Structure formats: C-alpha cells, structure tokens
mmCIF file of C-alpha atoms and ligand atoms in Angstrom:
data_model
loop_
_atom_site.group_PDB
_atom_site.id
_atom_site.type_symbol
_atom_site.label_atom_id
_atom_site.label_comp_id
_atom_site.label_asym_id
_atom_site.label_seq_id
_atom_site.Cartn_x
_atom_site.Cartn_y
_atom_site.Cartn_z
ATOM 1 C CA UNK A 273 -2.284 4.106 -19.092
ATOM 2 C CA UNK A 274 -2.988 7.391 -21.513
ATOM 3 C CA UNK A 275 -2.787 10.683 -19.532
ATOM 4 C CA UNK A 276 -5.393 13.459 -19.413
ATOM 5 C CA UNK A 277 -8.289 12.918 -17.896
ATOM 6 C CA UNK A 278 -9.836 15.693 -16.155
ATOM 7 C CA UNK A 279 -8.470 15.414 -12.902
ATOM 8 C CA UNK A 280 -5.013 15.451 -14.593
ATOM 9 C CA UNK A 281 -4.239 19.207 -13.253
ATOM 10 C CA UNK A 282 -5.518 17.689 -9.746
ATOM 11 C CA UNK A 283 -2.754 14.840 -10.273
ATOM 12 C CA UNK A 284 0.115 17.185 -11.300
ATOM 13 C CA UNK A 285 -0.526 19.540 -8.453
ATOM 14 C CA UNK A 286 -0.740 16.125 -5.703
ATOM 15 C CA UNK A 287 2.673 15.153 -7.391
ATOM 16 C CA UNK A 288 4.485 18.490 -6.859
ATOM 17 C CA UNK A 289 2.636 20.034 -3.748
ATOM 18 C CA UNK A 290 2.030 16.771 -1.156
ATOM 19 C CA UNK A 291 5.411 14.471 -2.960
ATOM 20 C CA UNK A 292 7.938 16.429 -4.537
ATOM 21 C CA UNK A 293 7.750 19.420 -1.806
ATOM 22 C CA UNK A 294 8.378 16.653 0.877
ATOM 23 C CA UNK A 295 11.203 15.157 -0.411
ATOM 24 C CA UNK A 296 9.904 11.895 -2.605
ATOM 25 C CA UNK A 297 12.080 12.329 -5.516
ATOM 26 C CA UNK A 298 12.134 8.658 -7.227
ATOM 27 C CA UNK A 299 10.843 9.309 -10.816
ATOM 28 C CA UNK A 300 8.671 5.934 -11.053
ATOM 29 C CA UNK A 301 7.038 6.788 -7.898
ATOM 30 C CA UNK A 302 6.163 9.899 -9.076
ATOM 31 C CA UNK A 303 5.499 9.332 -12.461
ATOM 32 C CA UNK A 304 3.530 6.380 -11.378
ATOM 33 C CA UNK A 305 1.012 8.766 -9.173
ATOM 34 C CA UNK A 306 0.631 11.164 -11.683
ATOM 35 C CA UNK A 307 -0.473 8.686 -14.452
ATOM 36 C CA UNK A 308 -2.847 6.335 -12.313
ATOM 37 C CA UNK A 309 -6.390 8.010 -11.654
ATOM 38 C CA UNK A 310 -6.989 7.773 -7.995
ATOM 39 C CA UNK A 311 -11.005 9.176 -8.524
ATOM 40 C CA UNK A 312 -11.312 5.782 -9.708
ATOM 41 C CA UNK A 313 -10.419 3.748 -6.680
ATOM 42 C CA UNK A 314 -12.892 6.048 -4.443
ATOM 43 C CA UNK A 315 -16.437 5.900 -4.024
ATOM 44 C CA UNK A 316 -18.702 8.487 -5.993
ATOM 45 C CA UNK A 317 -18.973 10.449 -3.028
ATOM 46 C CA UNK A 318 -15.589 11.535 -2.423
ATOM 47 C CA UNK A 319 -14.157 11.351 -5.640
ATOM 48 C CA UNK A 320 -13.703 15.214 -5.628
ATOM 49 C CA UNK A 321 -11.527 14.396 -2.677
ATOM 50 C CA UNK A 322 -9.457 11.896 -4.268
ATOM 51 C CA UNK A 323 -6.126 14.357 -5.233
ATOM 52 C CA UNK A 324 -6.469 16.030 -1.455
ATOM 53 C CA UNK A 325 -3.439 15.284 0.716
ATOM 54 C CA UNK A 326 -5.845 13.158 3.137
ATOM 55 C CA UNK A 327 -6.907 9.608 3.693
ATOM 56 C CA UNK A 328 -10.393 9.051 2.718
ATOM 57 C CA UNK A 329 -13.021 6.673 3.600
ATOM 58 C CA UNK A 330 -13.471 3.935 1.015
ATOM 59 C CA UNK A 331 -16.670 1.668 3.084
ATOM 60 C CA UNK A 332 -16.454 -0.981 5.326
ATOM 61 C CA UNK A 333 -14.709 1.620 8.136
ATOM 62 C CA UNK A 334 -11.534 1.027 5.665
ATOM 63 C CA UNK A 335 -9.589 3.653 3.980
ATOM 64 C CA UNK A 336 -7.345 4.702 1.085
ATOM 65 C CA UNK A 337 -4.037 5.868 2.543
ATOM 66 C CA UNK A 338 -3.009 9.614 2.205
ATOM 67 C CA UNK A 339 -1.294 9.952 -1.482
ATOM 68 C CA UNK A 340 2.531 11.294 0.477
ATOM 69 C CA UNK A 341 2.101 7.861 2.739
ATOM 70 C CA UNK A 342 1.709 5.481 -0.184
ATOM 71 C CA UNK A 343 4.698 7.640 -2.065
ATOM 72 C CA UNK A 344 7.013 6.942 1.274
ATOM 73 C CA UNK A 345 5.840 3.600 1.864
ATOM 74 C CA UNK A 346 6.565 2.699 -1.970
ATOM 75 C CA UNK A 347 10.036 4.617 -1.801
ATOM 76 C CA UNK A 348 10.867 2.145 1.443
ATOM 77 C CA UNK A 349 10.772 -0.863 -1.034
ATOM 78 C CA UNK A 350 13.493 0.464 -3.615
ATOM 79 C CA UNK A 351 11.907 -1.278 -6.375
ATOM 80 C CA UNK A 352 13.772 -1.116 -8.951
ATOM 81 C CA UNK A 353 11.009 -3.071 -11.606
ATOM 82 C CA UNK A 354 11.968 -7.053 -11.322
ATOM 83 C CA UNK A 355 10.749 -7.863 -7.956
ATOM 84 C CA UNK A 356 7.390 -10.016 -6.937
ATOM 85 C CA UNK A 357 5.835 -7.718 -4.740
ATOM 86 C CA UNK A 358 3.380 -8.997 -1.573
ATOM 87 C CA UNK A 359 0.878 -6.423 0.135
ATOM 88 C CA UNK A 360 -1.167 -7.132 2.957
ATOM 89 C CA UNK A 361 -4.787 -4.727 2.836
ATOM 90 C CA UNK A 362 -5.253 -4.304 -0.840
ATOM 91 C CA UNK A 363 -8.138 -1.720 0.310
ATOM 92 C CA UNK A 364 -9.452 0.522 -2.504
ATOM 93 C CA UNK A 365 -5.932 -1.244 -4.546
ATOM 94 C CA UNK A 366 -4.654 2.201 -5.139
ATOM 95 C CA UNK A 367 -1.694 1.383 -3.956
ATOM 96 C CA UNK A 368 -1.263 -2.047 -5.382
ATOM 97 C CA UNK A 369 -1.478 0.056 -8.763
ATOM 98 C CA UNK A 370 1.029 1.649 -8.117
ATOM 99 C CA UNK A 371 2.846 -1.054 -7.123
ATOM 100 C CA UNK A 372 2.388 -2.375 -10.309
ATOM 101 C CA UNK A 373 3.850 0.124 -12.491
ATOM 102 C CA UNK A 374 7.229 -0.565 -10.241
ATOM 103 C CA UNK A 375 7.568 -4.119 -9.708
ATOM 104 C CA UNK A 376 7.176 -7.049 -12.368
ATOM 105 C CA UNK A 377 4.466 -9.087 -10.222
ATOM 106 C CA UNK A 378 1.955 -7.899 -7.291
ATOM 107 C CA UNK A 379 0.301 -10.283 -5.297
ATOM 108 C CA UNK A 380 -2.010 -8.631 -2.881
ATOM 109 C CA UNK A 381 -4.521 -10.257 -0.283
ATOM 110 C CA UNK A 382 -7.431 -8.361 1.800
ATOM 111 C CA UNK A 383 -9.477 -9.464 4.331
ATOM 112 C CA UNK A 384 -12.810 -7.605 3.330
ATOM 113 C CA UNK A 385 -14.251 -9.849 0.200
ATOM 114 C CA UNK A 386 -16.177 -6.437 -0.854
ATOM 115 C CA UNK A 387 -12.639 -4.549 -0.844
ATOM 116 C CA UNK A 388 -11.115 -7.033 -2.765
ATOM 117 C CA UNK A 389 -13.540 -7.133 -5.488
ATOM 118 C CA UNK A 390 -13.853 -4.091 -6.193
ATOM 119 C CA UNK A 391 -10.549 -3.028 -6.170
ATOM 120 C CA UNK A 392 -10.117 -6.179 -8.837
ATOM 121 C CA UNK A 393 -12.534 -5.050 -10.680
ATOM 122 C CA UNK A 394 -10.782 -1.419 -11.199
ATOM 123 C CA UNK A 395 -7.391 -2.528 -11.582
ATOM 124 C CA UNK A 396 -9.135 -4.775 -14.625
ATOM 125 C CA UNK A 397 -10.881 -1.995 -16.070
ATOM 126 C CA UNK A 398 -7.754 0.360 -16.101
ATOM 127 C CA UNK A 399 -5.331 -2.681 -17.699
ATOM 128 C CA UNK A 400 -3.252 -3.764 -15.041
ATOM 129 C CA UNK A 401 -2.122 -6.996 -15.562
ATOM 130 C CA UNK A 402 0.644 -7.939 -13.252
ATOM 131 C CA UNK A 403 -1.490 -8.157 -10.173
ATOM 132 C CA UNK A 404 -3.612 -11.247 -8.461
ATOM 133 C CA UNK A 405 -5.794 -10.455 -5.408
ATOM 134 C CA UNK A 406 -6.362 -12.719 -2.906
ATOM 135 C CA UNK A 407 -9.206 -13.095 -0.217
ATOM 136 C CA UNK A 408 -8.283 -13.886 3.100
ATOM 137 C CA UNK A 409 -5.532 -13.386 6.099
ATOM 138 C CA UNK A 410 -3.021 -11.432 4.573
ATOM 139 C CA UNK A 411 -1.350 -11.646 8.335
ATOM 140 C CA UNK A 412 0.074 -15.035 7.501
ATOM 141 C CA UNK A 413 1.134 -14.203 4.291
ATOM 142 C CA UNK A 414 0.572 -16.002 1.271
ATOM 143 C CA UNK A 415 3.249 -19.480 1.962
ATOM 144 C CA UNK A 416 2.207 -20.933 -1.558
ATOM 145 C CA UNK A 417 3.645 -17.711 -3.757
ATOM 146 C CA UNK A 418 6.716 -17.197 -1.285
ATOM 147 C CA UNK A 419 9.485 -15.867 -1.370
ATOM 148 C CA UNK A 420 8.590 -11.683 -2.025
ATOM 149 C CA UNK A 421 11.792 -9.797 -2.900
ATOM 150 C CA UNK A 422 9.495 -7.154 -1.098
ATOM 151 C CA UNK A 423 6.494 -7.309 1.217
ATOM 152 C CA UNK A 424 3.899 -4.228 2.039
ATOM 153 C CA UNK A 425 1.724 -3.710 4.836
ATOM 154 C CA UNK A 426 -0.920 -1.503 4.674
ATOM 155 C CA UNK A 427 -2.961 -2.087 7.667
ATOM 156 C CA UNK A 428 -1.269 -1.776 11.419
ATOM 157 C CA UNK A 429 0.166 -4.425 13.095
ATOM 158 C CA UNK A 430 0.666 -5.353 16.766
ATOM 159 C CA UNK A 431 4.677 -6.715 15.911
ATOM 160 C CA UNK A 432 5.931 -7.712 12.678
ATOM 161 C CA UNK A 433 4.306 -11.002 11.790
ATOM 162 C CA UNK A 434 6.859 -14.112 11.950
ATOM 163 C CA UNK A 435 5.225 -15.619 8.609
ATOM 164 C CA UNK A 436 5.866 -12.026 6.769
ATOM 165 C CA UNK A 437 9.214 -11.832 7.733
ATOM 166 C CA UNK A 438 9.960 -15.861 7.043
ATOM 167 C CA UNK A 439 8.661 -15.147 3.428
ATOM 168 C CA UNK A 440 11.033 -12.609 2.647
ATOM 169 C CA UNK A 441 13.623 -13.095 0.039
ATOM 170 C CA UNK A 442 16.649 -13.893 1.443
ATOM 171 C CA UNK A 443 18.932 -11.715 -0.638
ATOM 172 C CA UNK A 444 17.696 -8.716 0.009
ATOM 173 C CA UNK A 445 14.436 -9.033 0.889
ATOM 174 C CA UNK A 446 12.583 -5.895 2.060
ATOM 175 C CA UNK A 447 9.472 -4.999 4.296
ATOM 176 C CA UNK A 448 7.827 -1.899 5.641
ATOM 177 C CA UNK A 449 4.949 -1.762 7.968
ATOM 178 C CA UNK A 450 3.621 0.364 10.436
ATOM 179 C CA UNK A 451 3.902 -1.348 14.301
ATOM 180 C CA UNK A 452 2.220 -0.282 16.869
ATOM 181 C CA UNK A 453 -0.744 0.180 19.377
ATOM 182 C CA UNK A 454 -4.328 0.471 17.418
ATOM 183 C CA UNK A 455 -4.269 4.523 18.105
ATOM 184 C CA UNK A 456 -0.267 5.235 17.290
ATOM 185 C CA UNK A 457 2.445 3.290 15.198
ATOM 186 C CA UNK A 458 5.472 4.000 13.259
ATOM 187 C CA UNK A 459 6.932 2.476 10.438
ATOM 188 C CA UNK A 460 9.436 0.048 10.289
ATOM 189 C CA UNK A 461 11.447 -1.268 7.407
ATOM 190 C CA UNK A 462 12.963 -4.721 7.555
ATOM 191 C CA UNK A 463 15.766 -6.047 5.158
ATOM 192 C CA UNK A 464 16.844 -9.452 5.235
ATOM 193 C CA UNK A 465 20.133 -10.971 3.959
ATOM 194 C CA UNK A 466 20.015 -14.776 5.038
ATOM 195 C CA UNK A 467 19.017 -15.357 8.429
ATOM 196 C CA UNK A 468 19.607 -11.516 9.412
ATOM 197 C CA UNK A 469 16.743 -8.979 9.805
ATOM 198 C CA UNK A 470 17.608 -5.985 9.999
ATOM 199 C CA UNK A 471 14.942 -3.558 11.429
ATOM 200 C CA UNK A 472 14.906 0.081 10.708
ATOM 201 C CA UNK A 473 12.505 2.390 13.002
ATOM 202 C CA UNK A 474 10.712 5.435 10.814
ATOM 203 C CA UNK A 475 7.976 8.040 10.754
ATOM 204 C CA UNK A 476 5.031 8.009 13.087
ATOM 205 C CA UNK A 477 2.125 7.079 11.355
ATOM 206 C CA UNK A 478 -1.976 6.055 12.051
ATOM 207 C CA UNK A 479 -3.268 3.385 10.242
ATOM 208 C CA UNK A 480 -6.020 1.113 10.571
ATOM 209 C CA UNK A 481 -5.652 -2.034 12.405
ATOM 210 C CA UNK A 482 -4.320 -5.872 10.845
ATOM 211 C CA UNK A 483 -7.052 -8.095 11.556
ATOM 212 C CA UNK A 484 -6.172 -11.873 11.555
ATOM 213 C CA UNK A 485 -3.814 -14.254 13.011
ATOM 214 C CA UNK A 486 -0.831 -11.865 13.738
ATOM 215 C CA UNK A 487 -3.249 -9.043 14.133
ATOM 216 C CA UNK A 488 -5.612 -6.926 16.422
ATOM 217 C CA UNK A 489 -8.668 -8.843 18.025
ATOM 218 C CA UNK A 490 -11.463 -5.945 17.121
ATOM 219 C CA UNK A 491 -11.530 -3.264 14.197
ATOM 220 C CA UNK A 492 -11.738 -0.137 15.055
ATOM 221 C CA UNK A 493 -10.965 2.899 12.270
ATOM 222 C CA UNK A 494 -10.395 5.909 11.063
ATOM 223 C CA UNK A 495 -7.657 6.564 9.573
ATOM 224 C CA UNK A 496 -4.336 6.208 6.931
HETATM 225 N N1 LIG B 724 -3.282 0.748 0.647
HETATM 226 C C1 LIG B 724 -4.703 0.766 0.600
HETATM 227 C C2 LIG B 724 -5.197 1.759 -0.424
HETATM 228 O O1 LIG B 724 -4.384 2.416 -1.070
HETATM 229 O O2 LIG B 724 -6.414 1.846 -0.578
HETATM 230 C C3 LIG B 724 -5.280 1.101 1.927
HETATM 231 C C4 LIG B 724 -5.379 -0.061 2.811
HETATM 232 S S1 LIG B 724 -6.407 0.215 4.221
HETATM 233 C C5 LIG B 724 -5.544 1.428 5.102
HETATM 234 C C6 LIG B 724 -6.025 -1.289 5.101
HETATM 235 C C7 LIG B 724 -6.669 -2.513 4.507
HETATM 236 O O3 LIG B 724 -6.136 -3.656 5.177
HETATM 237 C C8 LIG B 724 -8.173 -2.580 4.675
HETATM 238 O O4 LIG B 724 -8.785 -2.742 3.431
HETATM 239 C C9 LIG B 724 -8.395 -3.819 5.553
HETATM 240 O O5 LIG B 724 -9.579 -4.529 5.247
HETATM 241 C C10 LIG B 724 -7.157 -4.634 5.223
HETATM 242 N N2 LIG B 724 -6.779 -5.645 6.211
HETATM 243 C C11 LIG B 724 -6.792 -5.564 7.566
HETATM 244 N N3 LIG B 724 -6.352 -6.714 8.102
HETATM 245 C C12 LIG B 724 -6.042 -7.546 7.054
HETATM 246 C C13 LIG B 724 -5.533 -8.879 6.970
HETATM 247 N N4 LIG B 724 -5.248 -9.615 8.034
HETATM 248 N N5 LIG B 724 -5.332 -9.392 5.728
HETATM 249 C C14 LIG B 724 -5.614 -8.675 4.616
HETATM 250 N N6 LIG B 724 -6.108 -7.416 4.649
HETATM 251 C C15 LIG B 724 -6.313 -6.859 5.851
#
C-alpha cells in the first residue's frame, strides 16, 4: 500500500497521539495503522471522522471500533506474520486489514451480508489479498478452515463460545474477546496449549453485541 494520501498527517497524528502515547509500541501494529486508509472503510458521511480516537457508525446500527481498541486487541494476538488468523464481525473490515498486514492468512465471517460486502469490496480495491470473508454465524466459527493459530472477536459475547475455543490451535493458540453483559464487558485473552485454556481477564470495554448461536438474542448498539 503507497503512503500519502491526504489524510496521511491525520494517520501519523492517530499513530502517535491515541497508540504510541498509550503504550502500543509493536512496530507492525503501528506501522500497519499508519499505512492503511481508514476514510476508506467509513461511509461518506463520517469520513472526516475516520482518524478521531472514537468508534463511528458504519450502518446497519454496527460500528468501526475506536483506532487504540483495534491496536490493543491486535497486540493481544502477538502475531508475529505466519499465523491463519479467524475474526468474528468483519464490520467495516478495518480491522481485518490490519490483520492482514500481520498474519499470513485472514479468514473473517460477519453476520450482516451488506457489511460483508462492502468491506470485500474495499479490501479488493486497496490489494489485500490474504483475506476471505465469509457470510454467516461467525459464533460457531468456521469448523471447515480450523484450526486458527489466533481467533478475534469483534462483537460482544455472552461467554466465550465452546466452538471458538475448540478451533484454536493447540500449540499456542490465542483468542481475545470482549465477555460480558450487552451494556459492559471486558476483554479476555485465551491461550491454549493442548487441552489447557488459559484465560486472562483485561480492560473494560463496550462493544456491540454477538448475534448467533453462542450470542445475544436481540441487537441492540451503539458502540466499540
Ligand atoms: N472490527 C470491526 C471494524 O473494524 O469495523 C468492527 C466490528 S463491529 C464492532 C461488530 C460486527 O460484528 C458487526 O459488523 C456485526 O454485524 C458483527 N457480528 C455480530 N454478531 C456476529 C456473528 N454471530 N457472526 C459474525 N458477525 C457478527
């Protein structure tokens, strides 16, 4: 991806001002989110919002996660560039970008056909090539493409789905999600070695609820 459009000074500032300053300091991440243009994964109307340190609305009640929480949630993963990557809620697919300038393969699934689409569609137009999207319950996973050396959730979940945590590698498989009640979660990171999970509590965090199998009944959203 060439640098320089003109919401590169935007990009630079995001990288140093909402990552850097709070303590993200893996180079890929951040060289990752200050190469991929997040205007493009917005709609028109709030693509002068895209570099602010806020979630934003993307349609369909759904939103594009706040830049810092997709910089955290990517750091939780310690990719280190060989891994086949799962995420559940591809959303706008700003994060699955920058998933895939870390890993070597991204599958990601979303619920919303729209969503999924469209976020295909921009991930095509700006050359990424390492990714397949998927349509449907991301909740169960994806059995056919299993195992993930690491699995992302971006959508908030009731308890860690059993299928998720089944299709983990099982050498050092890793997870993070957020778990919780549909108004408050946190996030937790899960890293399996054989039949041990090991699950990590972390930040408090708001995100919009899992629909599906091992999700919420009802959508209701406004948030991460
Ligand atoms: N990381 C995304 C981004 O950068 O734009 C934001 C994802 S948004 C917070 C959560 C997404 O999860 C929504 O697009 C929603 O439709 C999706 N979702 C909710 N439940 C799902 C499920 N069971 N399977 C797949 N996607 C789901």
């Amino acid at each position: 991806m060439k640098d320089g459009d003109s919401f590169q000074q935007a990009r630079d500032e995001m990288v140093i001002q909402q990552l850097t300053a709070r303590g993200i300091d893996d180079i890929n991440i951040l060289e990752a989110m200050r190469l991929i243009p997040r205007h493009e994964f917005v709609p028109n109307e709030v693509r002068h919002l895209a570099y602010r340190d806020t979630p934003l609305p993307i349609g369909d009640s759904q939103t594009i996660s706040q830049p810092y929480i997709v910089a955290h949630m990517s750091a939780m993963l310690n990719l280190n560039g060989s891994e086949r990557v799962l995420e559940v809620g591809t959303g706008s697919g700003y994060q699955t970008a920058v998933l895939c300038l870390l890993a070597a393969e991204v599958y990601s699934v979303e619920v919303n056909p729209r969503l999924a689409e469209r976020a295909g569609d921009v991930l095509a137009e700006l050359g990424f090539d390492n990714v397949e999207i998927y349509v449907g319950d991301g909740s169960v996973g994806l059995p056919d493409m299993a195992t993930f050396d690491a699995i992302i959730v971006t959508a908030a979940a009731p308890a860690l789905p059993n299928p998720l945590r089944g299709q983990l590698s099982e050498s050092g498989g890793r997870m993070v999600l957020p778990v919780g009640d549909e108004r408050r979660q946190h996030l937790e990171v899960i890293r399996r070695s054989g039949n041990r999970w090991q699950i990590e509590e972390a930040d408090a965090v708001r995100f919009v609820p899992l629909v599906g199998r091992y999700g919420y009944p009802s959508t209701t959203t406004d948030l991460m």
